Short mmCIF file of C-alpha atoms and ligand atoms in Angstrom, two decimals:
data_model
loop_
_atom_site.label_atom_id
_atom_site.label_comp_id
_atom_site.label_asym_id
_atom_site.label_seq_id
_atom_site.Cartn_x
_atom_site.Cartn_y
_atom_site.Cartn_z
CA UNK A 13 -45.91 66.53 48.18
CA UNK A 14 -48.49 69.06 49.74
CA UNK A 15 -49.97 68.15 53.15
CA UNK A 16 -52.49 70.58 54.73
CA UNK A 17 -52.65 70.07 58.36
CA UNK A 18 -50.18 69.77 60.86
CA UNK A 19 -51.79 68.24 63.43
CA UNK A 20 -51.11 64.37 64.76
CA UNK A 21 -51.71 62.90 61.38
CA UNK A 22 -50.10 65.46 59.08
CA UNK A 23 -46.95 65.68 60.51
CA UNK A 24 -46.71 61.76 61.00
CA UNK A 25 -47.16 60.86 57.48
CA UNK A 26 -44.67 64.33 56.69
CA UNK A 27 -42.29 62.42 58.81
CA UNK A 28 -42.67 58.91 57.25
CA UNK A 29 -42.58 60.34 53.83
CA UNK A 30 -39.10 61.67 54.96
CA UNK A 31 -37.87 58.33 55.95
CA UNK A 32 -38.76 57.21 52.48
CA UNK A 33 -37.11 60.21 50.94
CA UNK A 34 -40.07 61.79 50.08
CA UNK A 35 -40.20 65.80 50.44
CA UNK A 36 -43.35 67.17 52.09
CA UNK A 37 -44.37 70.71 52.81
CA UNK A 38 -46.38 71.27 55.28
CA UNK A 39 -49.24 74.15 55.49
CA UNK A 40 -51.02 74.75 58.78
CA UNK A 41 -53.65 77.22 59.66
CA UNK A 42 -53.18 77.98 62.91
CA UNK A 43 -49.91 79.95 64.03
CA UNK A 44 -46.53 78.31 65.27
CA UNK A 45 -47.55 79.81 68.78
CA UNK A 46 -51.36 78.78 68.79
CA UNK A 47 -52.60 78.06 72.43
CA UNK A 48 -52.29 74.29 73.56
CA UNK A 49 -55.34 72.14 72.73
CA UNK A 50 -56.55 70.55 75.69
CA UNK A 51 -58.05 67.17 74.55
CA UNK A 52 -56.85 63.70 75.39
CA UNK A 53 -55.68 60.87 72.91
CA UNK A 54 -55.34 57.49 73.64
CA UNK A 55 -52.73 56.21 71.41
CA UNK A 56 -52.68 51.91 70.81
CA UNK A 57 -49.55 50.15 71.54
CA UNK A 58 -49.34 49.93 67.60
CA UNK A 59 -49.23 53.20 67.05
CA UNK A 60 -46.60 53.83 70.02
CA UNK A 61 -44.94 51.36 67.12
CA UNK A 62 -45.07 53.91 64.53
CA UNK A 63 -43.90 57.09 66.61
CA UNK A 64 -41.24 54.58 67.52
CA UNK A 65 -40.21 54.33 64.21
CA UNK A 66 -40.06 58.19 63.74
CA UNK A 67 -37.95 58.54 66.71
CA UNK A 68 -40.15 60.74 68.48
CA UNK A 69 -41.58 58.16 71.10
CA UNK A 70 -39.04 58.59 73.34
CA UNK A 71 -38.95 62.31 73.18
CA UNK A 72 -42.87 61.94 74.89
CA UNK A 73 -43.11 63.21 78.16
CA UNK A 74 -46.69 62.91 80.39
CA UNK A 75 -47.66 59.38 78.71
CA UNK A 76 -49.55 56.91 81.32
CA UNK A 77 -49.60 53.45 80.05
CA UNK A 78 -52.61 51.19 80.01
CA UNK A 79 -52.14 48.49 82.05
CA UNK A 80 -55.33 46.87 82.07
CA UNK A 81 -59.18 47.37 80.81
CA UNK A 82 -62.00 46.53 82.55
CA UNK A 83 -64.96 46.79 80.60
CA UNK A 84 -68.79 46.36 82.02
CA UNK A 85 -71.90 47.73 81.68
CA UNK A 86 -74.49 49.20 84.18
CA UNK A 87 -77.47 47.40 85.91
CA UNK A 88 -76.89 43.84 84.21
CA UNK A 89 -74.36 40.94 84.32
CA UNK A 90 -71.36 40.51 82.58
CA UNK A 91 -67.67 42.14 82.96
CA UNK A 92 -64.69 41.50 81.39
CA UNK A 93 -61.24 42.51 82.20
CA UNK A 94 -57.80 42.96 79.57
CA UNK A 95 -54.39 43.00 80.35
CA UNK A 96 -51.51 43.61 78.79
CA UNK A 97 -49.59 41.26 79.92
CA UNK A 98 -51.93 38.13 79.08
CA UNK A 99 -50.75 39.41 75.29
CA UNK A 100 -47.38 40.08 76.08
CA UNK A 101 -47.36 43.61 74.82
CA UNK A 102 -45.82 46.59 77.47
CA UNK A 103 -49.23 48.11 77.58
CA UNK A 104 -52.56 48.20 76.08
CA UNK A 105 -52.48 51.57 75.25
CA UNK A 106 -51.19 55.17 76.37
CA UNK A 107 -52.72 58.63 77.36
CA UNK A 108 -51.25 61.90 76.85
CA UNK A 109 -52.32 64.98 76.38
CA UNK A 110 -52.60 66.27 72.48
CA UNK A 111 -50.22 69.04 72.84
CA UNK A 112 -47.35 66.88 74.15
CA UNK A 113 -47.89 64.99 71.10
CA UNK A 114 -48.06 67.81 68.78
CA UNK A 115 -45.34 69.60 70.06
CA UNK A 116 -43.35 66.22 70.26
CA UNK A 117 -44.00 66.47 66.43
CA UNK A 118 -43.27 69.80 66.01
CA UNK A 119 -39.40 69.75 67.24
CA UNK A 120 -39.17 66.46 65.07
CA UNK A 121 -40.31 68.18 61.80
CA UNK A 122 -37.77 71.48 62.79
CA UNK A 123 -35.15 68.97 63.24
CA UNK A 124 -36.02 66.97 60.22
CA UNK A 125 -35.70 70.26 58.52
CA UNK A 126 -39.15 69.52 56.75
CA UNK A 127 -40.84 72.59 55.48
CA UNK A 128 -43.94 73.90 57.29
CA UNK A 129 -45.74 77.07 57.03
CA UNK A 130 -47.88 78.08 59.96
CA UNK A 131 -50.74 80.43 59.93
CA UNK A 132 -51.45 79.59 56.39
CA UNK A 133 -55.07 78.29 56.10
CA UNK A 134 -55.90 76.54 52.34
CA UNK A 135 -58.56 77.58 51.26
CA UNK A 136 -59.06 76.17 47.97
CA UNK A 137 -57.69 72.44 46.23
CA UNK A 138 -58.22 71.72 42.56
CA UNK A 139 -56.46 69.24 40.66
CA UNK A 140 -56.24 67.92 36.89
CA UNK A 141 -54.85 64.63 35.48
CA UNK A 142 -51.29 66.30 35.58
CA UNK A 143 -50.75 67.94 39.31
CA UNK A 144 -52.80 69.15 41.81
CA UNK A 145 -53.09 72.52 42.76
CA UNK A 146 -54.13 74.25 46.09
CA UNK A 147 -54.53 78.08 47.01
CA UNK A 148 -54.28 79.42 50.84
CA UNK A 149 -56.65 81.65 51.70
CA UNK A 150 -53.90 84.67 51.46
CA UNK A 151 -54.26 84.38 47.79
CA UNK A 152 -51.18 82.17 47.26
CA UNK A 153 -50.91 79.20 44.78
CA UNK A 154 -48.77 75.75 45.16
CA UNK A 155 -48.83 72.68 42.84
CA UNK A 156 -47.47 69.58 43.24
CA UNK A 157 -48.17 65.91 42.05
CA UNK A 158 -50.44 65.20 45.16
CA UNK A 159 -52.50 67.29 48.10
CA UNK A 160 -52.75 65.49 51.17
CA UNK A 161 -55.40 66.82 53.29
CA UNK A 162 -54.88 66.02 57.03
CA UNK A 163 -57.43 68.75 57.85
CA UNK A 164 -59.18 66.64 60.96
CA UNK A 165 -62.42 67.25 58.70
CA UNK A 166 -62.95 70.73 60.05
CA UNK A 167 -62.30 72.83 56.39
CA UNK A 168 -65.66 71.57 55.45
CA UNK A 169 -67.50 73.39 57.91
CA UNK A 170 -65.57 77.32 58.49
CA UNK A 171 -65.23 79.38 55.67
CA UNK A 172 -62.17 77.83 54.16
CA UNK A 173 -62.37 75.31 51.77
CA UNK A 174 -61.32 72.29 50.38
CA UNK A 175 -64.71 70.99 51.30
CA UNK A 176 -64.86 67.48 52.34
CA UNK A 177 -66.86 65.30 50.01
CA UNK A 178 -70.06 63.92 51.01
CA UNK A 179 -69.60 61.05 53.73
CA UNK A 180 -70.28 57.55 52.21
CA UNK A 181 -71.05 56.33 55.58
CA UNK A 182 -72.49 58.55 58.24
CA UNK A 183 -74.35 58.62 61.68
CA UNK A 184 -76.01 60.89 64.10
CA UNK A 185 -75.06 59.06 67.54
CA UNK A 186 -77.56 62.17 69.18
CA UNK A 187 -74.65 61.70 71.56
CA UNK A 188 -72.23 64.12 73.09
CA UNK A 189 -69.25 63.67 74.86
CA UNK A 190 -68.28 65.61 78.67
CA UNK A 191 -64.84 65.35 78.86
CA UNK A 192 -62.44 66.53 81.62
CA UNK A 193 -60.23 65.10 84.50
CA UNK A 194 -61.02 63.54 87.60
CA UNK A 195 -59.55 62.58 90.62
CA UNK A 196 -61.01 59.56 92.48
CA UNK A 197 -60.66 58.03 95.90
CA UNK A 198 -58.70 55.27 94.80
CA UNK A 199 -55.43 55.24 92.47
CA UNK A 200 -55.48 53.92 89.05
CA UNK A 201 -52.96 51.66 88.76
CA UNK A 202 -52.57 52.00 85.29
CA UNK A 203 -56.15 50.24 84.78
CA UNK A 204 -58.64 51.62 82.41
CA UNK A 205 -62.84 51.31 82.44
CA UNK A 206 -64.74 51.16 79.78
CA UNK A 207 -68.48 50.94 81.14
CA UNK A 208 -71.80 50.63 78.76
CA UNK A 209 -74.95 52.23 79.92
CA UNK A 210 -77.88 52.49 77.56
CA UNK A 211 -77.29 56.79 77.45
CA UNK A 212 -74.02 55.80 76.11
CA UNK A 213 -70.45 54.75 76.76
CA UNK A 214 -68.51 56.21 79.52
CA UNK A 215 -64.86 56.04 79.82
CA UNK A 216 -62.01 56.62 82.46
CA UNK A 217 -58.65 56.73 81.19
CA UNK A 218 -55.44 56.90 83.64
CA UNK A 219 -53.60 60.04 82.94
CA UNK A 220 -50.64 61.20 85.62
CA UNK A 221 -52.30 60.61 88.93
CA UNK A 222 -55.64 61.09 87.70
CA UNK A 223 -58.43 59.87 85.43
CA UNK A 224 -58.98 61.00 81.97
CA UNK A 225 -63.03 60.97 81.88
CA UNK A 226 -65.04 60.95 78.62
CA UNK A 227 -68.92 60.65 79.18
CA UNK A 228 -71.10 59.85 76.57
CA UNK A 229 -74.75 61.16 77.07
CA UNK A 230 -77.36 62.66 74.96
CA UNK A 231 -77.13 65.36 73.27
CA UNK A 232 -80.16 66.83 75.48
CA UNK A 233 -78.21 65.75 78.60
CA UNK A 234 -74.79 66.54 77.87
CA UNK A 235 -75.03 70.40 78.25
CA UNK A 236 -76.63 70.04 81.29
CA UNK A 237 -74.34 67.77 82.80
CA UNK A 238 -71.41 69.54 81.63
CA UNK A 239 -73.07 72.66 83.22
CA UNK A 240 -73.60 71.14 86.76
CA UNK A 241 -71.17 72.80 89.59
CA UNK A 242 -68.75 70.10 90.52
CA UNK A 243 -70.07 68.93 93.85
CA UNK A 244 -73.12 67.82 91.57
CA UNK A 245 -71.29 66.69 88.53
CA UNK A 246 -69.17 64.04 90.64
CA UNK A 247 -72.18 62.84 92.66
CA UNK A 248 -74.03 62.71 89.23
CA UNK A 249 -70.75 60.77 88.07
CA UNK A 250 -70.97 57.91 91.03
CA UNK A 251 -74.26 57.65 90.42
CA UNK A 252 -73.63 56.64 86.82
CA UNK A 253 -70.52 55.12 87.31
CA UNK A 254 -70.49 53.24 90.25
CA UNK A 255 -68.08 52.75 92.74
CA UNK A 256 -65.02 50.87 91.89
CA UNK A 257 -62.72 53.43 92.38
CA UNK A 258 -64.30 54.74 95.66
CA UNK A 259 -65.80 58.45 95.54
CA UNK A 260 -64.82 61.29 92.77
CA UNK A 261 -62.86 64.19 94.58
CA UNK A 262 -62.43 66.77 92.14
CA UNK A 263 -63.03 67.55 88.91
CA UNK A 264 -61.33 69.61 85.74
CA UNK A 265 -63.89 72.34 83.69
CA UNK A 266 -65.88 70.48 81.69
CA UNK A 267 -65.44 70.37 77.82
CA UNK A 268 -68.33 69.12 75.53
CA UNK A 269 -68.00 67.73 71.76
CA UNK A 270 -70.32 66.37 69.46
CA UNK A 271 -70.03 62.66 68.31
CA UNK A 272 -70.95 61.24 64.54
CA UNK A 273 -69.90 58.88 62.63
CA UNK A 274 -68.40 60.32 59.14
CA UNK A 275 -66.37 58.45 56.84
CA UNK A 276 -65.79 59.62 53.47
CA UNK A 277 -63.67 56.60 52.58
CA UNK A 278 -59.89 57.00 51.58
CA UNK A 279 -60.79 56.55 48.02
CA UNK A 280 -58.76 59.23 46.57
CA UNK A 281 -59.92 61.92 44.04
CA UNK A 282 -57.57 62.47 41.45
CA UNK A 283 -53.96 63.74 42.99
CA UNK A 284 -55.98 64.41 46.08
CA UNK A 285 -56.25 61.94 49.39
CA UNK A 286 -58.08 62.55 52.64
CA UNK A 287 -56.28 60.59 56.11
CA UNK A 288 -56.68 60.78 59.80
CA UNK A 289 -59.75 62.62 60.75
CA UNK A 290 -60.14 63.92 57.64
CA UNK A 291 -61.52 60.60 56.10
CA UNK A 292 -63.32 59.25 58.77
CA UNK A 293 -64.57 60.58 62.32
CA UNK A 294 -65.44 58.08 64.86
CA UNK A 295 -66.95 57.78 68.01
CA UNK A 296 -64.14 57.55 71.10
CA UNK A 297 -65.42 54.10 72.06
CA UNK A 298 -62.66 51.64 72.44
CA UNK A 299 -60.47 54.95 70.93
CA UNK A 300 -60.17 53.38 67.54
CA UNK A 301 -60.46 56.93 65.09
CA UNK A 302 -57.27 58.31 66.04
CA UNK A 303 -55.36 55.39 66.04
CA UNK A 304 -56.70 54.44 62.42
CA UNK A 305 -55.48 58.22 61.38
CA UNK A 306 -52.42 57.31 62.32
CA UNK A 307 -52.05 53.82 60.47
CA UNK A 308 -53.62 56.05 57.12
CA UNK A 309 -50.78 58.09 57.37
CA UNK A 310 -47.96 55.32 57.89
CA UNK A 311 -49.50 53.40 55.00
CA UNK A 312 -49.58 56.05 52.77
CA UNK A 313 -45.94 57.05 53.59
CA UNK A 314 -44.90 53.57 52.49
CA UNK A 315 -46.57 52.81 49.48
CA UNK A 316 -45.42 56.50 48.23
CA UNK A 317 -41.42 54.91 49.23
CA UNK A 318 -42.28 51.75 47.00
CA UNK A 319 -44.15 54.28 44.00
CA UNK A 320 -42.06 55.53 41.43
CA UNK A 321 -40.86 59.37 41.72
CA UNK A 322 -43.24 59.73 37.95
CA UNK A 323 -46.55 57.60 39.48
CA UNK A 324 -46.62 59.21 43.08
CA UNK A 325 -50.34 60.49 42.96
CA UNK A 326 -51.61 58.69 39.92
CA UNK A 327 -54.94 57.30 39.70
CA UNK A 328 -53.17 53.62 39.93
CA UNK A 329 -51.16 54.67 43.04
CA UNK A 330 -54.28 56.25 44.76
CA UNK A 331 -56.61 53.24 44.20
CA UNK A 332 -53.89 50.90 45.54
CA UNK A 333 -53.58 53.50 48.53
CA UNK A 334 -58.01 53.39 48.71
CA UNK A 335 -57.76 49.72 48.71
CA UNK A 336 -54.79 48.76 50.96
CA UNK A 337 -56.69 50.56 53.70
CA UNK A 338 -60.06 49.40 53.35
CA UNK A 339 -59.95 46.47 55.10
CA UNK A 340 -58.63 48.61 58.18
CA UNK A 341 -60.81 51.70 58.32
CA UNK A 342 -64.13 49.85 57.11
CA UNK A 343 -63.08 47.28 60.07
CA UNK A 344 -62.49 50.09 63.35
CA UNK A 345 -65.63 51.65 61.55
CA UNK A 346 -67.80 48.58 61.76
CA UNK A 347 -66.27 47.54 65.27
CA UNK A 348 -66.82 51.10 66.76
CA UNK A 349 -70.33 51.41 65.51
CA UNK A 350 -71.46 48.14 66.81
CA UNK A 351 -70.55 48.77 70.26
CA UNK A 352 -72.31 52.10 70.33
CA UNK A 353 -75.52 50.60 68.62
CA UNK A 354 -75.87 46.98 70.18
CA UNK A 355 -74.56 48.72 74.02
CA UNK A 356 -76.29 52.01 74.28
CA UNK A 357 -80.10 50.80 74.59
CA UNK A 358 -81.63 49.16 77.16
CA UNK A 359 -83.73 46.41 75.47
CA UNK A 360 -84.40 43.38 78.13
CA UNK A 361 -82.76 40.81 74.81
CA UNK A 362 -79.62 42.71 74.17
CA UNK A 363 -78.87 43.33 77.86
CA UNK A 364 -78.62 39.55 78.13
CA UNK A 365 -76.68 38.73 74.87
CA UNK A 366 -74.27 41.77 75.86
CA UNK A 367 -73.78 40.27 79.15
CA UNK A 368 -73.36 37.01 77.81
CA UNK A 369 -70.78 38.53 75.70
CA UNK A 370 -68.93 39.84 77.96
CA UNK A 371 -68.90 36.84 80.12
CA UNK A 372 -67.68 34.77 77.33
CA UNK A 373 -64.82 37.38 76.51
CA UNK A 374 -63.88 37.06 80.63
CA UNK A 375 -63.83 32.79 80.28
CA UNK A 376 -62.37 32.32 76.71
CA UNK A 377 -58.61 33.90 76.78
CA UNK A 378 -57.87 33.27 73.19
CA UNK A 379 -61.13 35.49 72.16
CA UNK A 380 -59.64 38.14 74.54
CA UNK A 381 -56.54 38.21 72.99
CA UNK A 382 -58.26 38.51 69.56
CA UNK A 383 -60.10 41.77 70.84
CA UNK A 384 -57.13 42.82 72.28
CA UNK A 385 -54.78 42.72 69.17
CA UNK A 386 -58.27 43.86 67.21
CA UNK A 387 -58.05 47.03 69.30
CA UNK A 388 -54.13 47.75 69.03
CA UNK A 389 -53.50 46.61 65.17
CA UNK A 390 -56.67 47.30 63.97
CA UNK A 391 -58.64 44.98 61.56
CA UNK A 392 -55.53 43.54 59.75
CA UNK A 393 -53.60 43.45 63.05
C1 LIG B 618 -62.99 68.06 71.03
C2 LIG B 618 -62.36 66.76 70.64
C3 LIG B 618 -61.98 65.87 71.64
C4 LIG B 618 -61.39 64.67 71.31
N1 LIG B 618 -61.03 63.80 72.30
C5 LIG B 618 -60.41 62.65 71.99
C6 LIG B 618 -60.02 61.73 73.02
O1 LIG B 618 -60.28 61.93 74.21
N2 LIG B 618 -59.33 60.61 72.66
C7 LIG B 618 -59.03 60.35 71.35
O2 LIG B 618 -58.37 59.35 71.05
N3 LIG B 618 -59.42 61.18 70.35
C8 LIG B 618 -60.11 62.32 70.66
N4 LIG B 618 -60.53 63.15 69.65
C9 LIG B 618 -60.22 62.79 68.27
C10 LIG B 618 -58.80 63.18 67.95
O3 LIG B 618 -58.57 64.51 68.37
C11 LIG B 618 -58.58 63.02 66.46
O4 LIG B 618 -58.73 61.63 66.14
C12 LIG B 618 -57.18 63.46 66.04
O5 LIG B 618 -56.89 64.75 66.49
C13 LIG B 618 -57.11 63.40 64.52
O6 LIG B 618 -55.89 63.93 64.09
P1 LIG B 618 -55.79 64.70 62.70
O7 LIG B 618 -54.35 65.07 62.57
O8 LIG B 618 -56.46 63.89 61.64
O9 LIG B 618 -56.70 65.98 62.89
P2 LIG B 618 -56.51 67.23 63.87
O10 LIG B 618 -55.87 66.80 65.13
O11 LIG B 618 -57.84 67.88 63.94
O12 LIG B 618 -55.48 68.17 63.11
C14 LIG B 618 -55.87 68.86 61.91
C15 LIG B 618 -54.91 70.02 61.69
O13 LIG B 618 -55.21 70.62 60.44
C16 LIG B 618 -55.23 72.03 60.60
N5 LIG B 618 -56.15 72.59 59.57
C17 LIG B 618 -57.51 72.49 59.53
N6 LIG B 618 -58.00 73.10 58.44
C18 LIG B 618 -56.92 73.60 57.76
C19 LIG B 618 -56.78 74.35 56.55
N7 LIG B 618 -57.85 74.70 55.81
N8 LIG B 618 -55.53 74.71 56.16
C20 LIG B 618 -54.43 74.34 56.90
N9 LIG B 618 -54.51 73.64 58.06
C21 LIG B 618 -55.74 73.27 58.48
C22 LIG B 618 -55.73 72.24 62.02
O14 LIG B 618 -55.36 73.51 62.52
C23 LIG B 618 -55.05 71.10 62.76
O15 LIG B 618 -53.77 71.45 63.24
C24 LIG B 618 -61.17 64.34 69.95
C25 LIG B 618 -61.58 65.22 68.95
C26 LIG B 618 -62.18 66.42 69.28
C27 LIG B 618 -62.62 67.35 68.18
#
């Protein structure tokens, strides 16, 4: 089995395939040494599950659990809070920085003695009814009877190939993301925010003593923000914010990224499949994209340890694959869409319903756990 990409989703379904005695070999273009990526993930309590299962969990250092959520939005009525212990799960989610998490995966691939070749970029994938094929951009050739591609979507758009297909579903939010750290007046306590204004979603996420912040504006905005010195940027913040966690005292560099909605489906080409990123980019709201990468990855793993050794990419194996997850991606991809489309305006009508929405989540505990178990299981959770 061929996987191209080593990030989060790569080597998690490398590692699963292991458990099911599956050999992978594993082809990453950046080098063993590559400078840390400095991005946040928020990773559900059901995917805590799976890097459970792979033993690396407990090898995490720098994880902040999510105690709580509170979730409003700005100049209207309506709030409502989540907690992890009204569903009896340890915590709603977790933050950590990406590079603990890759390297966390890294020493677990070494000592799983799977095979992975850094610094190789692919640059081409072809297959036929028999194997597929795939060629690194050095000139080199490997075949096997499947290509995984856990490229995070990005081959498409450098000079490397495979190219991503053609998204069956797709959206320009005109949104982009300002994300950095912050420190605020008061401590977190483990709580999360998740507040709706009609620019767009903004988030804080508790990370070590501070607050992981991810601010949605428009893609006219953004820049500008992002650009502001910091005594500005955190006043701008309150403003937008509000107050619940007193002022903001500092603030990280500002990083920007661009947010779409791409989903090119997980139904498989012949001997080739896409996962993680590289099927379907979200937007962060409610952090569903990663955690669905993950799931694509575990699922796969599986049904490749129930496949026999002969049928392991066939065109049977690789529908059952496109249709087992369906249900899951199409669901974080409907969810996740909604919320940015029904919250991020500021029509009069949806203000109310959204308020009345959220009022009825606060009152009605069985519809909070729903949203709850929606969030950390996904659409089949
Ligand atoms: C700037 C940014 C900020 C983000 N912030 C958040 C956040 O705050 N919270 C959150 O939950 N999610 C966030 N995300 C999304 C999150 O990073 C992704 O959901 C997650 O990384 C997907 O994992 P992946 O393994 O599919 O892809 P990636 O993490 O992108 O990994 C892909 C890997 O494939 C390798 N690769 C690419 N092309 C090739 C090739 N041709 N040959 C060989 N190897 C190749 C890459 O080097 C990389 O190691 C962010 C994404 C971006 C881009």
């Amino acid at each position: 089995m061929l996987i191209v990409g080593a990030g989060p989703v790569g080597a998690v379904c490398a590692l699963a395939m292991r458990q099911h005695g599956i050999d992978a070999h594993v082809l990453e273009a950046q080098p063993a040494d590559a400078r840390a990526d400095t991005r946040t993930l928020a990773l559900s309590y059901g995917s805590r599950l799976i890097l459970d299962r792979l033993g690396v969990w407990d090898t995490l250092e720098d994880v902040t659990p999510i105690a709580r959520i509170h979730i409003s939005q700005r100049g209207a009525l309506g709030m409502a809070r989540l907690s992890a212990a009204a569903i009896k799960v340890p915590a709603l989610g977790y933050v950590l920085p990406y590079a603990t998490l890759t390297a966390a995966l890294k020493r677990a691939l070494h000592d799983a003695e799977i095979a992975v070749d850094y610094a190789v970029e692919v640059a081409h994938i072809e297959s036929d009814a028999a194997c597929a094929a795939l060629r690194t951009a050095a000139g080199d050739t490997l075949a096997a009877p499947m290509v995984i591609v856990a490229d995070g979507g990005r081959s498409g758009h450098g000079k490397s190939a495979p190219a991503a297909p053609d998204p069956k579903i797709s959206r320009d939010y005109d949104q982009v993301a300002v994300v950095c750290e912050v420190q605020t007046e008061l401590p977190h306590a483990n709580q999360a925010f998740e507040r709706f204004t009609p620019e767009g979603p903004a988030a804080l996420l508790p990370k070590g003593d501070r607050y992981a912040l991810v601010w949605t504006a428009s893609t006219a905005d953004a820049q500008r923000i992002a650009a502001f010195p910091d005594a500005e940027f955190l006043a701008a913040l309150y403003r937008h914010f509000g107050g619940r966690q007193g002022r903001f005292l500092s603030a990280s560099p500002r990083k920007t990224f661009p947010l779409k909605l791409a989903c090119a489906g997980s139904e498989a080409n012949a001997r080739v499949v896409r996962i993680g990123n590289a099927a379907q980019t979200l937007h962060p709201v409610a952090g569903q994209g990663f955690n669905i990468g993950l799931r694509d990855a575990w699922e796969l793993a599986s049904l490749c340890g129930d496949t026999p050794v002969g049928a392991l990419g066939s065109p049977a194996m690789l529908a059952a694959y496109a249709r087992g997850r369906r249900v899951d991606v199409l669901g974080g991809v409907g969810f996740t869409d909604f919320l940015v489309r029904v919250f991020s305006n500021d029509i009069a009508l949806l203000r109310h319903a959204r308020g009345l929405g959220l009022l009825a989540l606060e009152a009605f505990p069985p519809l909070k756990g729903f949203v709850a178990r929606r969030m950390i299981f996904g659409a089949r959770g």
